[in-house]
Backbone as a ProteinNet text record, in pm:
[ID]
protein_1_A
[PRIMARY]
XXXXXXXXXXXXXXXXXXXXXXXXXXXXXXXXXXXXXXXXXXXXXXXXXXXXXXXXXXXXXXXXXXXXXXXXXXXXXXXXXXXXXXXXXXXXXXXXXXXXXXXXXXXXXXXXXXXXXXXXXXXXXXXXXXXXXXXXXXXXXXXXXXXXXXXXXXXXXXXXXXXXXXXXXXXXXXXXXXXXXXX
[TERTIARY]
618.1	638.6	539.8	507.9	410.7	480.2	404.9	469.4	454.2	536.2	538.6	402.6	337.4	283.4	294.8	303	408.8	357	456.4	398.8	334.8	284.7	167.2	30.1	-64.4	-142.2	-293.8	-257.3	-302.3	-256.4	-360.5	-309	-254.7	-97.1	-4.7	-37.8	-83.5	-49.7	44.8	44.6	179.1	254.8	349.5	389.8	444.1	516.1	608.5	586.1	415.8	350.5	297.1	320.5	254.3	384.3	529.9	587.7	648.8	679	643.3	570.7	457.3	322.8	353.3	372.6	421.2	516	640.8	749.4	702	680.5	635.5	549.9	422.9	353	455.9	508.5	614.6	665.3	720.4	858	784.9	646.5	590.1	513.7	465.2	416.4	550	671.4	749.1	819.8	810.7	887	793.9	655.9	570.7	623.9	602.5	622.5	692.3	867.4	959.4	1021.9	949.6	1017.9	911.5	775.7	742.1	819.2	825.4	963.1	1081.6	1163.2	1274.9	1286.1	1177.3	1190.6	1102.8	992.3	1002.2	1106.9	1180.4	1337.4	1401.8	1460.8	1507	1501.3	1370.6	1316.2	1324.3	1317.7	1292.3	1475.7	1578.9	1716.6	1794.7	1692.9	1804.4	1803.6	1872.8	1841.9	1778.7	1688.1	1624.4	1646.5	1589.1	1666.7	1690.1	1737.8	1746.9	1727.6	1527.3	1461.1	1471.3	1377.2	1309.9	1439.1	1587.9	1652.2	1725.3	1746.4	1746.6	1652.8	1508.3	1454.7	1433.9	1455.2	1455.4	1635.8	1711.5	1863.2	1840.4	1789.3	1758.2	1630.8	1554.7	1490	1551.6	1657.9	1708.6	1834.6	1899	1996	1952.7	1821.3	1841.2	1727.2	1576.2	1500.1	1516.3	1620.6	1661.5	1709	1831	1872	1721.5	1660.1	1560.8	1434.4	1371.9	1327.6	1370	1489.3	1512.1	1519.7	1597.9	1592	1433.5	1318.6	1195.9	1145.2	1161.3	1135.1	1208.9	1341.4	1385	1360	1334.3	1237.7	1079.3	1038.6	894	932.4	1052.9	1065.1	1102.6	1142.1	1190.5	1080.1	968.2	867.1	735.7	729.1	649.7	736.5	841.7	879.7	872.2	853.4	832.4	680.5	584.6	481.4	384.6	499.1	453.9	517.5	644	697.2	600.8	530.3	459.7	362.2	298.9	142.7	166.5	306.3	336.2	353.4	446.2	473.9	353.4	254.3	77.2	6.6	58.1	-72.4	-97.3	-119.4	-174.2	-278.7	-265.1	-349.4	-362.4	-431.2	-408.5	-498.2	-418.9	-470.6	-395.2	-466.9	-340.5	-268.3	-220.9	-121.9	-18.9	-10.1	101.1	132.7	88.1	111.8	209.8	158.3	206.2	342.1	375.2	451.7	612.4	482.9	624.1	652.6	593.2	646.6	758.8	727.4	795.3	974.5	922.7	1100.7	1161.8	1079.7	1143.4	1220.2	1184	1203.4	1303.6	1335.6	1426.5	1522	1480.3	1632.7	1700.4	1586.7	1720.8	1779.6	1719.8	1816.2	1923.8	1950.7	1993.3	2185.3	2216.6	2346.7	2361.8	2268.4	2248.2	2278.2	2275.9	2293	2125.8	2135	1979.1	1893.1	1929.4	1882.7	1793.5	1889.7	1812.2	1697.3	1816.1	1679.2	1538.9	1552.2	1439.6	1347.7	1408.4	1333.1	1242.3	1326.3	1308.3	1148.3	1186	1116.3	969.3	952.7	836.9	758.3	872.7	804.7	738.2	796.1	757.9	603.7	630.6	442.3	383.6	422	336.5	277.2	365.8	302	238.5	273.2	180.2	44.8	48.9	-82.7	-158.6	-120.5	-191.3	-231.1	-162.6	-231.2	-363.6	-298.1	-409.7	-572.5	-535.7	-634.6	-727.6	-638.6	-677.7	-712.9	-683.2	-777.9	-934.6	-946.2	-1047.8	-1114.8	-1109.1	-1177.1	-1269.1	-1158.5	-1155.8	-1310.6	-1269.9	-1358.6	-1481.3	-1535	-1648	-1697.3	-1631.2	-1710.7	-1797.4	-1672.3	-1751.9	-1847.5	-1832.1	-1992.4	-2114.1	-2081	-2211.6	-2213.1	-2139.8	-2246.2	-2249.8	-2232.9	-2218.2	-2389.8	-2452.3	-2562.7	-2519.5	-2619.5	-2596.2	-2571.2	-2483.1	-2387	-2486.3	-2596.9	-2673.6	-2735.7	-2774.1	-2813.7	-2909.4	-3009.4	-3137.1	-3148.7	-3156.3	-3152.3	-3332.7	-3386.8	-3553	-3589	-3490.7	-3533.6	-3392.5	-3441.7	-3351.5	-3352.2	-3240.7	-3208.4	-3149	-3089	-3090.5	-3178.6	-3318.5	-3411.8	-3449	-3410.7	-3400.2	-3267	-3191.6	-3116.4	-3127.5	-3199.9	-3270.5	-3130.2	-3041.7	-2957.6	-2772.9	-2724.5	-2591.8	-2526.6	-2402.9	-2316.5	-2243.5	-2187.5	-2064.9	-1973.9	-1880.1	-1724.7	-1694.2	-1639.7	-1648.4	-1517.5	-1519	-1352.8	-1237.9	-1134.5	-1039.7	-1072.2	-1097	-1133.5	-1017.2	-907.2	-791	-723.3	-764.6	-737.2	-837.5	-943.7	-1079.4	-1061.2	-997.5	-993.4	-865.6	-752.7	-652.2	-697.4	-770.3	-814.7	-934.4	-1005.1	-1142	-1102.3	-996.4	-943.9	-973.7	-946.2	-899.5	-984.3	-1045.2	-1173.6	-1283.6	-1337.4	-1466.8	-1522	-1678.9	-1809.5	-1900.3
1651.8	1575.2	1609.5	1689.1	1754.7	1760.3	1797.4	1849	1687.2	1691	1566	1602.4	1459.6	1457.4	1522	1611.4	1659.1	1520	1502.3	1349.6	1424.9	1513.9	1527.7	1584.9	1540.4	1519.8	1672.1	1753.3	1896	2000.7	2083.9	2213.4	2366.1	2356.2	2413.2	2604.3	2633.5	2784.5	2827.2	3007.8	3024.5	3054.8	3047.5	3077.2	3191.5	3216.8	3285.3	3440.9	3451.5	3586.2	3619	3496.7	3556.7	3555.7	3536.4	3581.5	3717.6	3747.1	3875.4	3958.8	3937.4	4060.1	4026	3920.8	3931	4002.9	4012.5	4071.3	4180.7	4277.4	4428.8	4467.2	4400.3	4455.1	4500.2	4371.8	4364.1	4495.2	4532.4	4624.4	4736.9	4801	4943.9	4919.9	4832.3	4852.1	4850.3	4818.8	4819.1	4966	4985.2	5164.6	5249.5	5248.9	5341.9	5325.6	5245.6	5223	5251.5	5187.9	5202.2	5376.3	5450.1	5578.1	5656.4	5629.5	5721.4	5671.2	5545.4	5570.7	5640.5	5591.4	5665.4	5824.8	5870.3	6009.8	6064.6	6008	6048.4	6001.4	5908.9	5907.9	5974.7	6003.4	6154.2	6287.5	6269.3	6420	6465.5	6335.7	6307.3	6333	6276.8	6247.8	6415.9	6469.4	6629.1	6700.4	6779.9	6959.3	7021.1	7104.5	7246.3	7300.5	7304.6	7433.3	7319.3	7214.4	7106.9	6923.8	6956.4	6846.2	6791.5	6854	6822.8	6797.1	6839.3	6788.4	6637	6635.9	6522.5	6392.6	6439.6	6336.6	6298.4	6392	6325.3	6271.3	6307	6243	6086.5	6075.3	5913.4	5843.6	5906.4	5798.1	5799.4	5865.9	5859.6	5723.2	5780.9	5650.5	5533.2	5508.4	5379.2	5354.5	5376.1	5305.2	5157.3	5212.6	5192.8	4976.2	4997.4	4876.9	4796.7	4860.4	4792.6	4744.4	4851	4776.6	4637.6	4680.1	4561.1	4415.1	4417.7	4263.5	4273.9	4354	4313	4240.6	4283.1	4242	4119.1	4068	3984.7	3871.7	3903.7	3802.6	3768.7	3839.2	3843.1	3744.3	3771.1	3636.2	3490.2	3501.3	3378.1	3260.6	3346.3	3326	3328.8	3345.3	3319.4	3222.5	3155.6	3091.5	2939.7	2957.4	2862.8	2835.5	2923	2906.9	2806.4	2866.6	2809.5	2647.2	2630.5	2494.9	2382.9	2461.4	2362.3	2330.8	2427.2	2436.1	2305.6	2322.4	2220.5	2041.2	2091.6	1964.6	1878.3	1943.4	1909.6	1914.9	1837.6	1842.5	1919.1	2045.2	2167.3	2231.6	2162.6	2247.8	2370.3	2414	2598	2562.1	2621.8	2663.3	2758	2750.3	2821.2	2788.5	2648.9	2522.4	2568.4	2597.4	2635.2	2776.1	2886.2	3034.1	2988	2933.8	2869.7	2803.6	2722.3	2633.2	2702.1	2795.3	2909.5	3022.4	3093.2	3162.7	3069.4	2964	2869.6	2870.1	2825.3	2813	2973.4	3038.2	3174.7	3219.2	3260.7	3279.5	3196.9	3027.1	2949.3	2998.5	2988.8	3045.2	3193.1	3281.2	3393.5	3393	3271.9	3279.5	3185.5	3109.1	2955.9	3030.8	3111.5	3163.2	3170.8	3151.5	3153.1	3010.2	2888.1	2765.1	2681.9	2580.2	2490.4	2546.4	2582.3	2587.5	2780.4	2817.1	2986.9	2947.6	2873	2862.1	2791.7	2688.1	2627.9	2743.8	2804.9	2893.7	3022.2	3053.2	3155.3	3078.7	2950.4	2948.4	2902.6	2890.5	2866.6	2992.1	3116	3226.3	3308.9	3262.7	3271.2	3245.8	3050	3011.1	3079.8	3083.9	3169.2	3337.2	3378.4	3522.4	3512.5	3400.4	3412.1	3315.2	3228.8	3204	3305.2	3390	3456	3599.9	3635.7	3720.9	3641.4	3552.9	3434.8	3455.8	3436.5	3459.5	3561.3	3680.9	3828	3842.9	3819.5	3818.4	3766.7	3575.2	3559.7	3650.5	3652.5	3677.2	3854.3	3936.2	4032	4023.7	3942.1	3877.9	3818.4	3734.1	3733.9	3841.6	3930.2	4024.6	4080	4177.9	4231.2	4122.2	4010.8	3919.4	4012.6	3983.6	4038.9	4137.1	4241.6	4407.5	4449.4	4399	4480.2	4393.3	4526.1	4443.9	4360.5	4271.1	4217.6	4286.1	4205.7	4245.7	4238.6	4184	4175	4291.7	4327.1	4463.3	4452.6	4493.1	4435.3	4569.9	4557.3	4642.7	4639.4	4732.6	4726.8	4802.2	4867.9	5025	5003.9	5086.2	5081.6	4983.5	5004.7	4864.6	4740.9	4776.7	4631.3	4575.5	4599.5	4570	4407.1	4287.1	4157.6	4088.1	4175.1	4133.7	4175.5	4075	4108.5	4121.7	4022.7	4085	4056.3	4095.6	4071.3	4096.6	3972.9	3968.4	4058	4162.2	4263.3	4163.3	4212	4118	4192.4	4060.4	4155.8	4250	4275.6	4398.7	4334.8	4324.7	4230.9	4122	4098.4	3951.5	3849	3896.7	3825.1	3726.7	3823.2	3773.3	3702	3717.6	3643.3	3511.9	3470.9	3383	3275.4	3353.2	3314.3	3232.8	3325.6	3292.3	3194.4	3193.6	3064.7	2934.9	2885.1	2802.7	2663.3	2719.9	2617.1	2652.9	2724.3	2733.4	2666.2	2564.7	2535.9	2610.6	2565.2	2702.4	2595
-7807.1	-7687.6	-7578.8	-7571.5	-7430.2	-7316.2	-7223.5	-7051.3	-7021.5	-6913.5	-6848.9	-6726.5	-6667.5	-6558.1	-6409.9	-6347.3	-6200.2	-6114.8	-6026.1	-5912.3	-5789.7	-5797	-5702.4	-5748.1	-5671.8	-5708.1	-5649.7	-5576.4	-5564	-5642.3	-5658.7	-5712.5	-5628.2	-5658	-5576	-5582.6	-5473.6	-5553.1	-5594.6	-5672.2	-5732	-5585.4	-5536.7	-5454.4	-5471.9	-5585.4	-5629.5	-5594.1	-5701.9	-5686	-5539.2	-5435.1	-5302.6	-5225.6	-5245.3	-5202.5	-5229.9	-5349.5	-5385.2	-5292.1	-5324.3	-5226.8	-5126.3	-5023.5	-4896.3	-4886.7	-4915.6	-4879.2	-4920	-5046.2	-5038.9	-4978.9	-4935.3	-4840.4	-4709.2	-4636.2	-4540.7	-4530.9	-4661.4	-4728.6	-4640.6	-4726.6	-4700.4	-4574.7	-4524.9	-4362.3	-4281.1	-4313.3	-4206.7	-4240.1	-4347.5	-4382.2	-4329.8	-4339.4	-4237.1	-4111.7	-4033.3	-3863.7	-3844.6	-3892.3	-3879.7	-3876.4	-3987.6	-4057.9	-3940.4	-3879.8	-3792.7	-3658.8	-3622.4	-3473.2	-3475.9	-3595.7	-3626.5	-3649.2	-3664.7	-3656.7	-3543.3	-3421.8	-3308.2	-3215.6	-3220.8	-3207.6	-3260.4	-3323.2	-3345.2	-3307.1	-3304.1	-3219.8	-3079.1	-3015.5	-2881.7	-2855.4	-2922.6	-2873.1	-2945.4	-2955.8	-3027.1	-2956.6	-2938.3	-2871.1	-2961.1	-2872.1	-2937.1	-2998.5	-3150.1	-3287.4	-3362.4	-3348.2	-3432.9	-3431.5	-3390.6	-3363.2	-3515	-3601.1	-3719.9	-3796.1	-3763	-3887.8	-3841.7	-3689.2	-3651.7	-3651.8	-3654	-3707.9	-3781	-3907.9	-4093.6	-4070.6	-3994.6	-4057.6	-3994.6	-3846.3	-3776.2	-3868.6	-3975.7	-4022	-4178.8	-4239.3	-4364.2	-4227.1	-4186.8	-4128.1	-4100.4	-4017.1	-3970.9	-4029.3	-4101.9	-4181.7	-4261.2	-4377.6	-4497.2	-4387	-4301.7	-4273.6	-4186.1	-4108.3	-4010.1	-4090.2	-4200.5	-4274.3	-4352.3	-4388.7	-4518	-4411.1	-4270.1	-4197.9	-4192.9	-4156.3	-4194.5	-4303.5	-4369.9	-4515	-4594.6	-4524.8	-4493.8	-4431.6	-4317.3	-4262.9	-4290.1	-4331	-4395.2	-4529.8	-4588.7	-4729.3	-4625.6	-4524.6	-4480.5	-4447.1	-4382.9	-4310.9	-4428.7	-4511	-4632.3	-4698	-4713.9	-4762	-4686.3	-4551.9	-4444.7	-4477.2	-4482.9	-4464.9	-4608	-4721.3	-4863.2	-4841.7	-4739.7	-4776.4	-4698.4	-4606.9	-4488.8	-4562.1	-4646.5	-4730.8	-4814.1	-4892.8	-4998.3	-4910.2	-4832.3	-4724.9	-4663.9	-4582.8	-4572.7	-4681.7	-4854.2	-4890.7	-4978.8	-4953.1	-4991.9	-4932	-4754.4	-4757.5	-4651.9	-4650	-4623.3	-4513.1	-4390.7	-4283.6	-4174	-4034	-3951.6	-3896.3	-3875.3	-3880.8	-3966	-4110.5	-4159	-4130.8	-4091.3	-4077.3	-3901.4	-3825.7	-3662	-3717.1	-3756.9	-3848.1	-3895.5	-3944.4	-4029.5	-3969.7	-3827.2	-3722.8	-3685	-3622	-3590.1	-3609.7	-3722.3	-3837.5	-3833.1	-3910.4	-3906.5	-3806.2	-3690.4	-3623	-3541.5	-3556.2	-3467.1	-3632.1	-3755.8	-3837.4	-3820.1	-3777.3	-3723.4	-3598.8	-3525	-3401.9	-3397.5	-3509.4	-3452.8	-3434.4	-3490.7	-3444.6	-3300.4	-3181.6	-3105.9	-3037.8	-3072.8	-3114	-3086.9	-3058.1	-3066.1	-2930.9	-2861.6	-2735	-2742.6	-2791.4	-2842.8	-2924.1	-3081.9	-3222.2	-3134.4	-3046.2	-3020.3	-2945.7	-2842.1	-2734.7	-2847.2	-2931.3	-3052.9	-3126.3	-3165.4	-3263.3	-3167.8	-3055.1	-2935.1	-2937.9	-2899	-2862.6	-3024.3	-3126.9	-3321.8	-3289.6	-3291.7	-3282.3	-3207.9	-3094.5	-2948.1	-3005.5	-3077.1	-3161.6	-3279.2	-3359.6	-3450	-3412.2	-3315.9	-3258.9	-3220	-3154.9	-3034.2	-3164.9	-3298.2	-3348.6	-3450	-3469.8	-3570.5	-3435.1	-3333	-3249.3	-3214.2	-3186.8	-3220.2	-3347.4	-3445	-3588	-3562.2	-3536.3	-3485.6	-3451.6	-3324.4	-3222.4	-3257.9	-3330.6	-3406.7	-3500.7	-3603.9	-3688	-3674.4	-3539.7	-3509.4	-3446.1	-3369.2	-3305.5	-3466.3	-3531.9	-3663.8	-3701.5	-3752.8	-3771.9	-3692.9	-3542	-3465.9	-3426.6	-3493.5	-3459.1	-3587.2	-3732.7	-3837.8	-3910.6	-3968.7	-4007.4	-4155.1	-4190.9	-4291.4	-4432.6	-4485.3	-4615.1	-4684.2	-4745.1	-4810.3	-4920.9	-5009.9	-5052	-5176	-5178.8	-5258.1	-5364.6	-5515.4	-5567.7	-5674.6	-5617.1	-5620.8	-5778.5	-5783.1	-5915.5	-6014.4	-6109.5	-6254.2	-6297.5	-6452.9	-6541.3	-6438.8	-6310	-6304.1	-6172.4	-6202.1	-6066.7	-6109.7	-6220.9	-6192	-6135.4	-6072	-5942.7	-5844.5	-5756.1	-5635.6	-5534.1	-5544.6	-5430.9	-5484.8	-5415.7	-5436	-5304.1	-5254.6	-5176	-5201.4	-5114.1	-5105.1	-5039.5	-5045	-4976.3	-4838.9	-4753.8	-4614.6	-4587.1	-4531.9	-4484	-4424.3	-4508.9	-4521	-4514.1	-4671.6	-4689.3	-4747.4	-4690.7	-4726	-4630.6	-4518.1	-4365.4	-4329.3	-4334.4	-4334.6	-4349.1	-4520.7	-4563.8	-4493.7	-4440.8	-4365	-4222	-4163.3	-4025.7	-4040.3	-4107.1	-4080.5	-4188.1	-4179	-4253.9	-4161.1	-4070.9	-3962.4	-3850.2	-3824.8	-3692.3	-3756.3	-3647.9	-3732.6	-3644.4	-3720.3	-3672.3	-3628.4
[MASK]
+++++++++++++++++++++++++++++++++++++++++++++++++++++++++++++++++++++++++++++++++++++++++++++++++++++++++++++++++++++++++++++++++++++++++++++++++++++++++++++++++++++++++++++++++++++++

């Protein structure tokens, strides 16, 4: 019989495997941050003689829950961001990352009722604009003080490759952020 035809007509990424890596990335950058506040909180809220065991007991206590609503919301908000990608098309820019601050953020507030979720999901775009920006802005500076990537290999077995592109430094984000800036 064969596969049937799908009725659209782009090629979808997997979503699946980038929600995955979103959320564990999420997982271990928010267990670093999180596990070094929680234990200079700790330290800071003990008496003398028993800083250090108070700050391993405040980051064994409260890590474990503050991470996981991170990481939680990091699936909500990758899941927003994959539905907008699919919803436009397929196509990838910083319209859908804005999009899916957006939602995320008005869905953990809407217990709040429409008037929170809306204010919530304003101040969402408003942060993930303004870091999409700081990336930019980030990103051309490095353009103009880093010399060229370029690298010319003159000697040994492989001196008939004159040059080869290196990849730039975080070229993941790179690819995130100049989606949608033109040049």
């Amino acid at each position: 019989m064969g596969r049937q035809k799908p009725f659209y007509d782009w090629p979808i990424p997997d979503h699946r495997h980038r929600l995955v890596d979103f959320v564990g990335e999420a997982f271990l950058i928010g267990a670093a941050g999180v596990s070094a506040y929680q234990f200079v909180r700790g330290l800071r809220g003990a008496p003398s003689g028993g800083r250090l065991a108070a700050g391993a007991h405040a980051v064994r206590a409260n890590t474990p829950r503050v991470v996981g609503s991170f990481a939680a919301f990091s699936a909500v908000y990758c899941a927003a961001e994959c539905a907008v990608s699919v919803a436009r098309g397929g196509k990838e820019d910083t319209w859908n990352s804005i999009a899916a601050g957006a939602a995320a953020a008005a869905l953990k507030h809407s217990r709040r009722g429409a008037f929170g979720a809306a204010r919530a999901g304003l101040i969402g775009a408003s942060a993930v604009a303004a870091a999409v920006g700081v990336f930019h802005i980030a990103f051309e500076w490095l353009d103009h003080t880093t010399p060229s990537r370029r690298t010319t290999i003159t000697t040994g077995p492989l001196a008939p490759v004159a040059t080869a592109q290196l990849p730039p430094p975080l070229a993941h984000w790179r690819s995130v952020v100049d989606k949608d800036v033109p040049t």
